[in-house]
Tab-separated table of C-alpha atoms and ligand atoms in Angstrom:
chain	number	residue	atom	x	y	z
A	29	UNK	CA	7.743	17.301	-35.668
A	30	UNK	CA	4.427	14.686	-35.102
A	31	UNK	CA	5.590	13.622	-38.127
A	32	UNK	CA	8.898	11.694	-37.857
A	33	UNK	CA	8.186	11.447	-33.974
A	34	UNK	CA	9.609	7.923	-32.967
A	35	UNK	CA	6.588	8.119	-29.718
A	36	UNK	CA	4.300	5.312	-29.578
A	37	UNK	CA	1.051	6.986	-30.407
A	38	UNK	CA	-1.075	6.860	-27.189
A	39	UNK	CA	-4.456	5.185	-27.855
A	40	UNK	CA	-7.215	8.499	-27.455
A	41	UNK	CA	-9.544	6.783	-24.502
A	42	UNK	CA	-11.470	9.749	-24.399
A	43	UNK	CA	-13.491	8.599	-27.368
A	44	UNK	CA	-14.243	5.268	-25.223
A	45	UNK	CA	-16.338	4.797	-21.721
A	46	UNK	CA	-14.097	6.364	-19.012
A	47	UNK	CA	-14.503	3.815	-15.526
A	48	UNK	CA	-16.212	5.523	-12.957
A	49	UNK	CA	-14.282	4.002	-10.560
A	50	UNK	CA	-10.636	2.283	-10.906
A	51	UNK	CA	-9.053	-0.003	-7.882
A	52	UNK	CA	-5.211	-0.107	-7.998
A	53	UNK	CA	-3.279	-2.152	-6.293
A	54	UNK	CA	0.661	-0.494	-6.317
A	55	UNK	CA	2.527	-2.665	-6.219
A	56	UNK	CA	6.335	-4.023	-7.243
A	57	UNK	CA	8.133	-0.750	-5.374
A	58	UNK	CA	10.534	-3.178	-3.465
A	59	UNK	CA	11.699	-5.078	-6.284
A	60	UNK	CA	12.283	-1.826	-8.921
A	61	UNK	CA	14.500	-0.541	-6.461
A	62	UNK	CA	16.522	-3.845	-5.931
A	63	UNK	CA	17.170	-3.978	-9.515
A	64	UNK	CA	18.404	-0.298	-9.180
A	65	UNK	CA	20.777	-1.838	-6.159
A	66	UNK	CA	18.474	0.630	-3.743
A	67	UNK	CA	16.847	0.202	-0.531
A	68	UNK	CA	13.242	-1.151	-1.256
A	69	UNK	CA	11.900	1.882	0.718
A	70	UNK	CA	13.376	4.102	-2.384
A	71	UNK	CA	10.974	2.250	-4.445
A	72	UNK	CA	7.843	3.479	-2.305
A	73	UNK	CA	9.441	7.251	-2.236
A	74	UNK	CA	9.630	7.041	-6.191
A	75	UNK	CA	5.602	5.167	-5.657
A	76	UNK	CA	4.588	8.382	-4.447
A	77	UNK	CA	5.482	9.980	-7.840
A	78	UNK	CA	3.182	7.916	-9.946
A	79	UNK	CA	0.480	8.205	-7.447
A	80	UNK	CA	0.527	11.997	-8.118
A	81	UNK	CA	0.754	10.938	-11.716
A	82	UNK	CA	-2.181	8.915	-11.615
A	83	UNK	CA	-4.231	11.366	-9.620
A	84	UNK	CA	-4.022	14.088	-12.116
A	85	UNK	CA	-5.037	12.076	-14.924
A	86	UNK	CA	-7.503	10.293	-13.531
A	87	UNK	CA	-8.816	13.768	-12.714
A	88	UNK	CA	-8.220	14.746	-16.268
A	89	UNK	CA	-9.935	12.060	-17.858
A	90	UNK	CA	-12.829	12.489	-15.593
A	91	UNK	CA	-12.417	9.189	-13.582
A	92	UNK	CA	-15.147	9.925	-10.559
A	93	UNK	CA	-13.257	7.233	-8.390
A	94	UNK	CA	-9.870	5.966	-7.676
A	95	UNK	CA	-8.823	3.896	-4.866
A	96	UNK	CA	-5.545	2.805	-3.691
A	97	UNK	CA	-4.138	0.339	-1.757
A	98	UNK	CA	-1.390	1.309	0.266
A	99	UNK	CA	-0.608	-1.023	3.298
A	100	UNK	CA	-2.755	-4.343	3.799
A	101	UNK	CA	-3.686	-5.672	6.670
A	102	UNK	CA	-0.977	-8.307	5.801
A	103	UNK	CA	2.120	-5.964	5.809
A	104	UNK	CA	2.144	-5.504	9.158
A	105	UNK	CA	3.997	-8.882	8.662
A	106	UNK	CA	7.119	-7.125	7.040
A	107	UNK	CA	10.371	-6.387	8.124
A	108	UNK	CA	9.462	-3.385	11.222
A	109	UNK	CA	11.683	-1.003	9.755
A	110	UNK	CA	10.183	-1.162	6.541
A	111	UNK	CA	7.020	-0.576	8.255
A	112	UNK	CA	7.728	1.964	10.012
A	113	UNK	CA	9.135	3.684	6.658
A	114	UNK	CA	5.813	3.406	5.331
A	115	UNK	CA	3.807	4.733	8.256
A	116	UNK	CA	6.141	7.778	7.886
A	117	UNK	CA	5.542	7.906	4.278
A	118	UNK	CA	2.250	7.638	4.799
A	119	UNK	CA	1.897	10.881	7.435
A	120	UNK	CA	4.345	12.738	5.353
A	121	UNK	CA	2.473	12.589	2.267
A	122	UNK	CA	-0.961	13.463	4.219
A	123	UNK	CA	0.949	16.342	5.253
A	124	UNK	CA	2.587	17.524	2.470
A	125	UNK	CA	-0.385	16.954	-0.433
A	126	UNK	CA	-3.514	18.051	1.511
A	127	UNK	CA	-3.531	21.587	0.575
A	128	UNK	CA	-2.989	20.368	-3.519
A	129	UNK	CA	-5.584	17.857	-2.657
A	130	UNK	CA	-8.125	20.703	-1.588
A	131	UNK	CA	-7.373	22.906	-3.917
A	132	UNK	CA	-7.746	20.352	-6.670
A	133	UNK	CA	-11.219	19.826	-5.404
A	134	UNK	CA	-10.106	16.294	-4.309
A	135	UNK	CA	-12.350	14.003	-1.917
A	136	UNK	CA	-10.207	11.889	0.284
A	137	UNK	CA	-10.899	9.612	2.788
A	138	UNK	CA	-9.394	6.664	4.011
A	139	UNK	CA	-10.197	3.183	4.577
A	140	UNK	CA	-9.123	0.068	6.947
A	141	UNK	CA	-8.971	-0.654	10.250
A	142	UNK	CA	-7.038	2.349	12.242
A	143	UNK	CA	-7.065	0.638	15.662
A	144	UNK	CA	-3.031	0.464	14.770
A	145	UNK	CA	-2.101	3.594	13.966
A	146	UNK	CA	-0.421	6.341	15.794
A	147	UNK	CA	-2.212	9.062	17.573
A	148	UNK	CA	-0.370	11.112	15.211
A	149	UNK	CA	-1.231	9.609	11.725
A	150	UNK	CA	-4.809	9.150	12.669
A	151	UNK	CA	-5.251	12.765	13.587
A	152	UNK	CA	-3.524	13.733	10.477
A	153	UNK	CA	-6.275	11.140	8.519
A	154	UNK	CA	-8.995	12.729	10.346
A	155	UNK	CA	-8.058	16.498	9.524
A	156	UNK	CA	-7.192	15.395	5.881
A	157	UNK	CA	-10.861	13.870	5.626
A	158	UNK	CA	-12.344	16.765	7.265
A	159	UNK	CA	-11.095	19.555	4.760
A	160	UNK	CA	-11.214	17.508	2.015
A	161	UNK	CA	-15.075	17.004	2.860
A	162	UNK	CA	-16.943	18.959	0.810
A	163	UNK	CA	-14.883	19.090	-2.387
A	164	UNK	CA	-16.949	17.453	-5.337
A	165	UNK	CA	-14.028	16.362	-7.474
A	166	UNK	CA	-12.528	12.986	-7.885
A	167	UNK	CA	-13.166	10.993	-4.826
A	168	UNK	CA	-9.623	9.622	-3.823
A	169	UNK	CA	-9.852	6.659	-1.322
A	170	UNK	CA	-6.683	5.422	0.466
A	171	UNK	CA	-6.936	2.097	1.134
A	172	UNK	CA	-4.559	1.759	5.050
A	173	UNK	CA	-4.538	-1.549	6.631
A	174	UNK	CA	-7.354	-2.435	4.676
A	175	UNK	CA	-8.122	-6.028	4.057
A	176	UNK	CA	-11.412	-7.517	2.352
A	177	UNK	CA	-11.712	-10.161	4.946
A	178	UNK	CA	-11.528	-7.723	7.624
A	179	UNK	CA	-14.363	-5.145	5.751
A	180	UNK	CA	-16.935	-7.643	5.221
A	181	UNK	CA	-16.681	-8.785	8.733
A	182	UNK	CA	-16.685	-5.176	10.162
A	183	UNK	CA	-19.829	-4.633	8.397
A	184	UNK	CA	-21.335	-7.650	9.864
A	185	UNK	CA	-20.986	-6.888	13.059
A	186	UNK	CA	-21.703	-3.677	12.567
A	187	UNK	CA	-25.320	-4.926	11.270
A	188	UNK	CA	-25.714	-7.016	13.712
A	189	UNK	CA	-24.752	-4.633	16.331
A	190	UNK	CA	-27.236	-1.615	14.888
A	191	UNK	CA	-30.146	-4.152	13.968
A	192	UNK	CA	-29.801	-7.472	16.495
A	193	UNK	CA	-33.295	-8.500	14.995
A	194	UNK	CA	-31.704	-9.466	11.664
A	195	UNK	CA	-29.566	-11.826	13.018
A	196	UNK	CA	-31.294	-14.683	11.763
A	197	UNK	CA	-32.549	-13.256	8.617
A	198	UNK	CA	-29.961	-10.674	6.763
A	199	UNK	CA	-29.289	-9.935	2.993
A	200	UNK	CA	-26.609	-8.950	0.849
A	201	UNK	CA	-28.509	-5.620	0.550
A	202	UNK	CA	-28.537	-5.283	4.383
A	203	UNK	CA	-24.449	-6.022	4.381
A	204	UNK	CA	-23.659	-3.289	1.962
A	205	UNK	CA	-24.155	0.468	3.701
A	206	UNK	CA	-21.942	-1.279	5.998
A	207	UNK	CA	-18.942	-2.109	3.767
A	208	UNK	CA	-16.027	0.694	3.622
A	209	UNK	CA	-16.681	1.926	0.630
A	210	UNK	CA	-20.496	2.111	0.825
A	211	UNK	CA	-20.289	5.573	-0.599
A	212	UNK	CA	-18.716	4.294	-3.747
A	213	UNK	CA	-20.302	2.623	-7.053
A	214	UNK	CA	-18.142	-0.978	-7.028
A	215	UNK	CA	-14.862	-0.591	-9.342
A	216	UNK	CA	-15.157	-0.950	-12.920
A	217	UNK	CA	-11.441	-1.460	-13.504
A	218	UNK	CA	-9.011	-2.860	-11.344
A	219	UNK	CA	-5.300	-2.594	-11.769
A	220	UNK	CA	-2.678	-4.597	-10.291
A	221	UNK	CA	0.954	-3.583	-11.711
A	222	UNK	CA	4.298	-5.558	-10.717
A	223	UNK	CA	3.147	-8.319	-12.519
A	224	UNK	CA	1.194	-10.888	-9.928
A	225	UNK	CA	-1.852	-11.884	-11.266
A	226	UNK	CA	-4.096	-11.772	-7.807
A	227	UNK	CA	-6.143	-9.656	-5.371
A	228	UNK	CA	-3.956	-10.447	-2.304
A	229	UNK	CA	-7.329	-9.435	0.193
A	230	UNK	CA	-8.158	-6.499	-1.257
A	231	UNK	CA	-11.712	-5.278	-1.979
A	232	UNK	CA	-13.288	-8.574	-1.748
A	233	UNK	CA	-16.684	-7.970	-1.798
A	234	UNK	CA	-16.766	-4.861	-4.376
A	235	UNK	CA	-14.505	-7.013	-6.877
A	236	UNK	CA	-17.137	-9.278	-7.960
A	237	UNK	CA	-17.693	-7.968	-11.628
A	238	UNK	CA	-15.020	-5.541	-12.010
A	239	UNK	CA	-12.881	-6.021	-15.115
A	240	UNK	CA	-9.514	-7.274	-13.463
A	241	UNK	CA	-5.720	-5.924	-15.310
A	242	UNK	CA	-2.441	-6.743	-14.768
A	243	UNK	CA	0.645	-5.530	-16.209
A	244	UNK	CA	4.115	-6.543	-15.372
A	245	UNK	CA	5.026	-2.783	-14.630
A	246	UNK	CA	6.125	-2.198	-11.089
A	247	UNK	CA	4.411	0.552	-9.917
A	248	UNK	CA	7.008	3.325	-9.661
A	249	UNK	CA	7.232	3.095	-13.759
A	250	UNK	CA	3.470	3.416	-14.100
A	251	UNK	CA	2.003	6.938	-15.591
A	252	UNK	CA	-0.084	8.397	-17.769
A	253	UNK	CA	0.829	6.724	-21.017
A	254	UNK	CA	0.162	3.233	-18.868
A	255	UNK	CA	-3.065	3.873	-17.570
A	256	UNK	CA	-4.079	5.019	-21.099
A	257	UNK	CA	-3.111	1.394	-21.829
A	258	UNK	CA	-5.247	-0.305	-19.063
A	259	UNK	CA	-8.486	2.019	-19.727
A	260	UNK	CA	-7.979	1.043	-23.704
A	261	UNK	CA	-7.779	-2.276	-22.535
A	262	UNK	CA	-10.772	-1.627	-20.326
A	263	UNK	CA	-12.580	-0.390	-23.334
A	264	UNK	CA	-12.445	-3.522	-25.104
A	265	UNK	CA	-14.725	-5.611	-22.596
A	266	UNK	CA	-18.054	-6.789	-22.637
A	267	UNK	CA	-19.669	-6.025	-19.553
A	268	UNK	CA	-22.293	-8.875	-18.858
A	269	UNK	CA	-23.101	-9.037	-15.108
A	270	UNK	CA	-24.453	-12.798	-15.659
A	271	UNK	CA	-26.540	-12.262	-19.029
A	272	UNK	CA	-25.640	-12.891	-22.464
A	273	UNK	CA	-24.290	-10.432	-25.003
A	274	UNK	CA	-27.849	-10.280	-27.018
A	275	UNK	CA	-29.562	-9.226	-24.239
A	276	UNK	CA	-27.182	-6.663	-23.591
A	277	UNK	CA	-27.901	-5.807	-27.717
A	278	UNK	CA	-31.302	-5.200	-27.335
A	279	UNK	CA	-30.862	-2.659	-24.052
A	280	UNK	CA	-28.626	-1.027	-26.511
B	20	IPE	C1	3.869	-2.331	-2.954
B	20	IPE	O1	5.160	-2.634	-3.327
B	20	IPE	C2	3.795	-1.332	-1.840
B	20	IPE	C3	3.337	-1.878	-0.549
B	20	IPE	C4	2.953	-3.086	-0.314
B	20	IPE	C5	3.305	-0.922	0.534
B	20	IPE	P1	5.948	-3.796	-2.596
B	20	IPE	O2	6.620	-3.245	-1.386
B	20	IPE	O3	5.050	-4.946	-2.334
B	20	IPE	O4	7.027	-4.153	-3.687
B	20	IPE	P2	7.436	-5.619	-4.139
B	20	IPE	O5	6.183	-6.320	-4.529
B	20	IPE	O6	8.111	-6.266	-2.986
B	20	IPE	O7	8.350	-5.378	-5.293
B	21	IPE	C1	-0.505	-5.834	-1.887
B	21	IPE	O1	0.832	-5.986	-2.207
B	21	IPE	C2	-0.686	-4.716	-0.926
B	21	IPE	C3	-0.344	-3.369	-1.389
B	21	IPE	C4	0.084	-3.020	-2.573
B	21	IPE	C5	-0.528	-2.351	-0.412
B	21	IPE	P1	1.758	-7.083	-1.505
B	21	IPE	O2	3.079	-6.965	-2.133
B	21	IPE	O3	1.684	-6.932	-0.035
B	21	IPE	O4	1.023	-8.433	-1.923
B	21	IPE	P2	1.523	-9.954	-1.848
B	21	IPE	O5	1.945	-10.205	-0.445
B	21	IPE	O6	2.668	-10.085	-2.810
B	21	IPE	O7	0.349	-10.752	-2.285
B	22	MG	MG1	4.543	-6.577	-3.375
């Protein structure tokens, strides 16, 4: 009975603006499962969980965007069994959720540098992309050795390498059909759960004005009812790209 229910009462955020597009960075798998006396690599099984979770609601709450970031360009630093783990995490999952995916009229596509991967996992990418292709639901992007540093120099010399003449002379406009996610409006919210408070080289460039939350949560206890929390949150901001809240009054 609603009534006595002892439930927190989860704030409505569909009466609020929904982000088009939220940036999450998962993170706080290894130490959830340490507390749990587990392997770290049961926290990024139980990861996958909440990534499904988050999917669907995003999709539910009509979120046109949500990208993850899965493996930096940075990890490749850990421990190489734990890497490999998450390469095989990361091929099993392609495998297993592709046909939901499709079927959910769910976009993916992947970004980072791939020059590391296996034959294997980069076919799998490429096939997942491919069918996924012309689905016009939420757009999910899988950020895999990804690093900011590494997209914004990419693009450069991408540029540089399709237009030489601008090498003297190029823009911030020029830069940006370069950048990974050129296909993508910038993120209005980004998330970061496990409780550090920074970007650790993710999407550098397309941070600039994004509203930036953090919640102690590691990532394999994040859901529904938490996301709720950050989009409330979210809800809450003044937006003011540089100008001043009366100006922002009288566009009203
Ligand atoms: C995030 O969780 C997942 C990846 C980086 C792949 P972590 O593995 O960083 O977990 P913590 O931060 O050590 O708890
Ligand atoms: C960021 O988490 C990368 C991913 C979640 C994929 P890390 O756990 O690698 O970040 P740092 O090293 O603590 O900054
Ligand atoms: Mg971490």
């Amino acid at each position: 009975m609603a009534l006595f229910s002892r439930e927190r009462e989860e704030p409505n955020v569909l009466n609020g603006k929904i982000p088009r597009h939220i940036a999450v960075i998962m993170d706080g798998n290894g130490r959830w499962a340490k507390q749990r006396l587990m392997p770290r690599v049961f926290g990024h099984k139980k990861g996958v969980d909440s990534l499904r979770e988050v999917i669907t609601t995003c999709k539910e709450w009509g979120v046109e965007y949500l990208t993850v970031f899965a493996f930096s360009s940075e990890n490749w630093r850990r421990p190489a069994d734990e890497v490999t783990f998450l390469m095989g995490l990361f091929l099993q999952v392609l495998q297993s959720e592709v046909e939901r995916m499709y079927r959910n009229n769910i976009q993916l596509k992947v970004i980072g540098n791939r020059s590391h991967f296996s034959a294997e996992l980069l076919e799998m990418i490429s096939a997942a992309e491919e069918k996924t292709s012309s689905n016009t639901g939420l757009v999910l992007t899988i950020a895999a050795d990804y690093g900011g540093h590494w997209d914004i120099l990419q693009a450069t010399q991408q540029l540089l390498k399709d237009k030489p003449d601008l090498a003297s002379c190029f823009t911030e406009v020029d830069i940006q059909p370069y950048l990974a996610m050129a296909y993508a409006p910038d993120p209005d919210l980004f998330i970061r759960t496990g409780g550090e408070q920074r970007i650790s080289n993710f999407l550098l460039w397309q941070l600039a004005y994004t509203e930036l939350y953090f919640t102690d949560l590691p990532w394999p206890d994040f859901g529904r009812s938490a996301l709720g929390d950050a989009i409330f949150w979210y809800q809450g901001r003044e937006r003011r790209f540089g100008r001043i809240s009366e100006q922002l009054d009288a566009t009203k």
